[in-house]
mmCIF file of C-alpha atoms in Angstrom:
data_model
loop_
_atom_site.group_PDB
_atom_site.id
_atom_site.type_symbol
_atom_site.label_atom_id
_atom_site.label_comp_id
_atom_site.label_asym_id
_atom_site.label_seq_id
_atom_site.Cartn_x
_atom_site.Cartn_y
_atom_site.Cartn_z
ATOM 1 C CA UNK A 2 -5.775 1.313 13.870
ATOM 2 C CA UNK A 3 -7.682 3.496 10.832
ATOM 3 C CA UNK A 4 -8.159 1.196 8.132
ATOM 4 C CA UNK A 5 -7.762 -1.945 9.929
ATOM 5 C CA UNK A 6 -10.287 -3.965 11.864
ATOM 6 C CA UNK A 7 -9.567 -3.675 15.627
ATOM 7 C CA UNK A 8 -10.029 -6.546 18.082
ATOM 8 C CA UNK A 9 -13.433 -7.481 18.488
ATOM 9 C CA UNK A 10 -15.415 -9.953 21.393
ATOM 10 C CA UNK A 11 -15.625 -12.948 19.015
ATOM 11 C CA UNK A 12 -12.066 -11.823 17.482
ATOM 12 C CA UNK A 13 -13.378 -12.188 13.830
ATOM 13 C CA UNK A 14 -11.765 -10.083 11.292
ATOM 14 C CA UNK A 15 -13.551 -8.970 7.945
ATOM 15 C CA UNK A 16 -10.382 -8.410 6.219
ATOM 16 C CA UNK A 17 -8.368 -11.086 4.002
ATOM 17 C CA UNK A 18 -5.244 -8.402 3.527
ATOM 18 C CA UNK A 19 -5.109 -4.925 4.208
ATOM 19 C CA UNK A 20 -2.335 -2.595 4.223
ATOM 20 C CA UNK A 21 -1.571 0.881 6.130
ATOM 21 C CA UNK A 22 0.225 3.865 5.633
ATOM 22 C CA UNK A 23 1.434 5.208 9.110
ATOM 23 C CA UNK A 24 -1.272 3.662 11.490
ATOM 24 C CA UNK A 25 -2.064 5.241 14.985
ATOM 25 C CA UNK A 26 -0.680 2.648 17.522
ATOM 26 C CA UNK A 27 -1.994 2.146 20.967
ATOM 27 C CA UNK A 28 1.075 1.662 22.966
ATOM 28 C CA UNK A 29 0.809 4.711 25.040
ATOM 29 C CA UNK A 30 -2.284 7.108 26.357
ATOM 30 C CA UNK A 31 -3.802 8.963 23.697
ATOM 31 C CA UNK A 32 -4.449 12.861 24.651
ATOM 32 C CA UNK A 33 -7.887 13.772 24.061
ATOM 33 C CA UNK A 34 -8.558 16.508 25.852
ATOM 34 C CA UNK A 35 -8.469 19.244 22.528
ATOM 35 C CA UNK A 36 -10.940 17.098 20.579
ATOM 36 C CA UNK A 37 -14.150 19.419 21.843
ATOM 37 C CA UNK A 38 -12.451 22.545 20.773
ATOM 38 C CA UNK A 39 -11.111 21.495 17.765
ATOM 39 C CA UNK A 40 -15.483 20.490 17.123
ATOM 40 C CA UNK A 41 -16.017 23.812 17.693
ATOM 41 C CA UNK A 42 -13.377 24.930 15.698
ATOM 42 C CA UNK A 43 -14.339 23.070 12.706
ATOM 43 C CA UNK A 44 -17.760 23.471 13.064
ATOM 44 C CA UNK A 45 -17.268 27.753 13.250
ATOM 45 C CA UNK A 46 -15.077 27.963 9.690
ATOM 46 C CA UNK A 47 -11.887 28.286 11.935
ATOM 47 C CA UNK A 48 -9.941 25.117 9.890
ATOM 48 C CA UNK A 49 -6.489 26.812 10.855
ATOM 49 C CA UNK A 50 -7.645 27.276 14.666
ATOM 50 C CA UNK A 51 -9.088 23.586 14.723
ATOM 51 C CA UNK A 52 -5.479 22.748 13.039
ATOM 52 C CA UNK A 53 -3.740 24.511 16.050
ATOM 53 C CA UNK A 54 -5.657 23.132 18.490
ATOM 54 C CA UNK A 55 -4.422 19.729 17.805
ATOM 55 C CA UNK A 56 -0.749 20.300 17.299
ATOM 56 C CA UNK A 57 -1.397 22.123 20.676
ATOM 57 C CA UNK A 58 -3.142 19.561 22.689
ATOM 58 C CA UNK A 59 -2.599 16.061 20.551
ATOM 59 C CA UNK A 60 1.235 15.134 22.230
ATOM 60 C CA UNK A 61 2.686 14.672 18.849
ATOM 61 C CA UNK A 62 4.602 18.129 18.259
ATOM 62 C CA UNK A 63 7.830 19.636 19.644
ATOM 63 C CA UNK A 64 6.553 20.589 22.977
ATOM 64 C CA UNK A 65 7.698 24.250 23.020
ATOM 65 C CA UNK A 66 4.855 24.391 20.256
ATOM 66 C CA UNK A 67 2.150 23.600 23.470
ATOM 67 C CA UNK A 68 3.446 27.230 24.449
ATOM 68 C CA UNK A 69 2.627 28.902 21.508
ATOM 69 C CA UNK A 70 -0.302 31.458 21.893
ATOM 70 C CA UNK A 71 -3.610 29.356 20.093
ATOM 71 C CA UNK A 72 -3.935 32.862 17.662
ATOM 72 C CA UNK A 73 -0.431 32.865 16.768
ATOM 73 C CA UNK A 74 0.229 29.212 15.746
ATOM 74 C CA UNK A 75 -2.937 29.842 13.608
ATOM 75 C CA UNK A 76 -1.445 32.823 11.711
ATOM 76 C CA UNK A 77 1.953 31.059 11.627
ATOM 77 C CA UNK A 78 0.414 28.031 10.213
ATOM 78 C CA UNK A 79 -2.376 30.554 7.764
ATOM 79 C CA UNK A 80 0.991 32.084 6.635
ATOM 80 C CA UNK A 81 2.959 28.485 6.108
ATOM 81 C CA UNK A 82 0.489 26.141 5.183
ATOM 82 C CA UNK A 83 -2.004 27.076 2.029
ATOM 83 C CA UNK A 84 -2.614 27.140 -1.432
ATOM 84 C CA UNK A 85 -2.443 23.333 -3.210
ATOM 85 C CA UNK A 86 -0.687 21.915 -0.163
ATOM 86 C CA UNK A 87 -3.591 23.460 2.585
ATOM 87 C CA UNK A 88 -6.361 22.127 -0.453
ATOM 88 C CA UNK A 89 -4.762 18.510 -0.057
ATOM 89 C CA UNK A 90 -4.774 19.062 3.849
ATOM 90 C CA UNK A 91 -8.063 20.512 4.903
ATOM 91 C CA UNK A 92 -10.156 17.731 4.042
ATOM 92 C CA UNK A 93 -7.816 15.558 6.693
ATOM 93 C CA UNK A 94 -9.155 17.758 9.583
ATOM 94 C CA UNK A 95 -12.742 16.468 9.274
ATOM 95 C CA UNK A 96 -11.107 12.484 10.316
ATOM 96 C CA UNK A 97 -8.277 13.918 12.863
ATOM 97 C CA UNK A 98 -10.331 14.003 15.633
ATOM 98 C CA UNK A 99 -12.020 10.434 15.004
ATOM 99 C CA UNK A 100 -8.899 8.613 14.854
ATOM 100 C CA UNK A 101 -7.513 9.785 17.773
ATOM 101 C CA UNK A 102 -10.088 9.126 19.181
ATOM 102 C CA UNK A 103 -10.273 5.427 18.413
ATOM 103 C CA UNK A 104 -7.007 4.749 18.996
ATOM 104 C CA UNK A 105 -7.307 6.531 22.457
ATOM 105 C CA UNK A 106 -9.664 3.820 22.850
ATOM 106 C CA UNK A 107 -7.571 0.910 21.746
ATOM 107 C CA UNK A 108 -4.559 1.949 24.620
ATOM 108 C CA UNK A 109 -4.166 -1.383 26.618
ATOM 109 C CA UNK A 110 -5.724 -3.725 24.353
ATOM 110 C CA UNK A 111 -2.582 -3.790 21.685
ATOM 111 C CA UNK A 112 -1.633 -8.018 22.390
ATOM 112 C CA UNK A 113 -5.347 -8.165 20.886
ATOM 113 C CA UNK A 114 -4.563 -7.587 17.516
ATOM 114 C CA UNK A 115 -2.378 -10.818 17.591
ATOM 115 C CA UNK A 116 -5.952 -12.154 17.167
ATOM 116 C CA UNK A 117 -5.719 -10.542 13.397
ATOM 117 C CA UNK A 118 -5.519 -13.089 10.570
ATOM 118 C CA UNK A 119 -5.427 -10.534 7.567
ATOM 119 C CA UNK A 120 -2.106 -10.740 6.015
ATOM 120 C CA UNK A 121 -0.940 -6.837 7.007
ATOM 121 C CA UNK A 122 1.332 -4.732 5.317
ATOM 122 C CA UNK A 123 2.461 -1.971 7.185
ATOM 123 C CA UNK A 124 3.943 0.758 5.525
ATOM 124 C CA UNK A 125 6.278 3.811 7.284
ATOM 125 C CA UNK A 126 8.092 6.892 6.525
ATOM 126 C CA UNK A 127 11.754 6.783 6.691
ATOM 127 C CA UNK A 128 11.638 10.453 7.451
ATOM 128 C CA UNK A 129 8.740 9.994 9.862
ATOM 129 C CA UNK A 130 9.412 10.170 13.793
ATOM 130 C CA UNK A 131 12.003 7.412 14.971
ATOM 131 C CA UNK A 132 9.119 6.888 17.879
ATOM 132 C CA UNK A 133 6.839 6.300 15.281
ATOM 133 C CA UNK A 134 8.838 3.942 13.809
ATOM 134 C CA UNK A 135 9.165 2.051 16.784
ATOM 135 C CA UNK A 136 5.758 1.639 17.118
ATOM 136 C CA UNK A 137 5.085 0.674 13.497
ATOM 137 C CA UNK A 138 7.578 -2.158 14.396
ATOM 138 C CA UNK A 139 6.318 -2.984 17.873
ATOM 139 C CA UNK A 140 2.538 -3.812 16.036
ATOM 140 C CA UNK A 141 4.563 -5.638 13.430
ATOM 141 C CA UNK A 142 5.617 -7.503 16.486
ATOM 142 C CA UNK A 143 1.974 -8.565 17.396
ATOM 143 C CA UNK A 144 0.305 -9.052 14.157
ATOM 144 C CA UNK A 145 1.269 -12.406 13.125
ATOM 145 C CA UNK A 146 1.059 -12.198 9.318
ATOM 146 C CA UNK A 147 2.432 -8.402 9.082
ATOM 147 C CA UNK A 148 4.865 -7.341 6.527
ATOM 148 C CA UNK A 149 6.672 -4.382 7.680
ATOM 149 C CA UNK A 150 8.258 -1.432 5.126
ATOM 150 C CA UNK A 151 9.994 1.821 5.240
ATOM 151 C CA UNK A 152 9.996 3.880 2.309
ATOM 152 C CA UNK A 153 12.802 6.402 2.462
ATOM 153 C CA UNK A 154 12.365 9.917 1.833
ATOM 154 C CA UNK A 155 8.853 9.639 2.575
ATOM 155 C CA UNK A 156 6.820 11.581 5.994
ATOM 156 C CA UNK A 157 3.654 11.082 8.542
ATOM 157 C CA UNK A 158 1.705 13.381 5.654
ATOM 158 C CA UNK A 159 3.366 11.711 2.361
ATOM 159 C CA UNK A 160 0.282 10.438 0.887
ATOM 160 C CA UNK A 161 -1.122 13.947 1.192
ATOM 161 C CA UNK A 162 1.658 14.570 -1.502
ATOM 162 C CA UNK A 163 0.835 14.251 -5.356
ATOM 163 C CA UNK A 164 5.201 13.431 -5.626
ATOM 164 C CA UNK A 165 4.607 10.723 -3.353
ATOM 165 C CA UNK A 166 1.193 9.158 -3.467
ATOM 166 C CA UNK A 167 1.850 7.152 -6.479
ATOM 167 C CA UNK A 168 4.811 5.116 -4.389
ATOM 168 C CA UNK A 169 2.705 4.759 -1.976
ATOM 169 C CA UNK A 170 -0.083 2.964 -4.273
ATOM 170 C CA UNK A 171 1.969 1.226 -5.910
ATOM 171 C CA UNK A 172 3.756 -0.833 -3.340
ATOM 172 C CA UNK A 173 0.006 -1.209 -1.852
ATOM 173 C CA UNK A 174 -0.954 -2.637 -4.898
ATOM 174 C CA UNK A 175 1.781 -5.061 -5.659
ATOM 175 C CA UNK A 176 0.937 -6.279 -1.939
ATOM 176 C CA UNK A 177 -2.749 -6.908 -2.939
ATOM 177 C CA UNK A 178 -2.219 -8.396 -6.336
#
């Protein structure tokens, strides 16, 4: 769960409180076979190719996307995501693989999150996938001091959107104060 403390052998949690936007929840196996090629494409200076590799291999996209040839998806992404949107999204690609590896490593360990003693605010978007919102609810049920809030009209990528980020940051700030 990015931004949070995973269960450890001594169950020590260094956090007093934390907030997280749509954390990855290890309720099911997370595909990671796409990650080596993804990193190769990033290293070669092909972020659109890496993004296409992620979409096709990570299991989060609609099924038909896995059948679209990578070269074609790369071209479509280049035409669809550019300018300011791409400038905000591009830096996120660097940590994407590591985030998915961490979620995969936590699979089967969800019950261990019950040892997290910190107060946790889990935030999600009302326009995010219903299946993901159900995962956040599952995590909220496991964490003993969790609050789950859904912010209407927002989605998974809202923190990187200029108009939505202040609402998310404002809610988190109120939680910490």
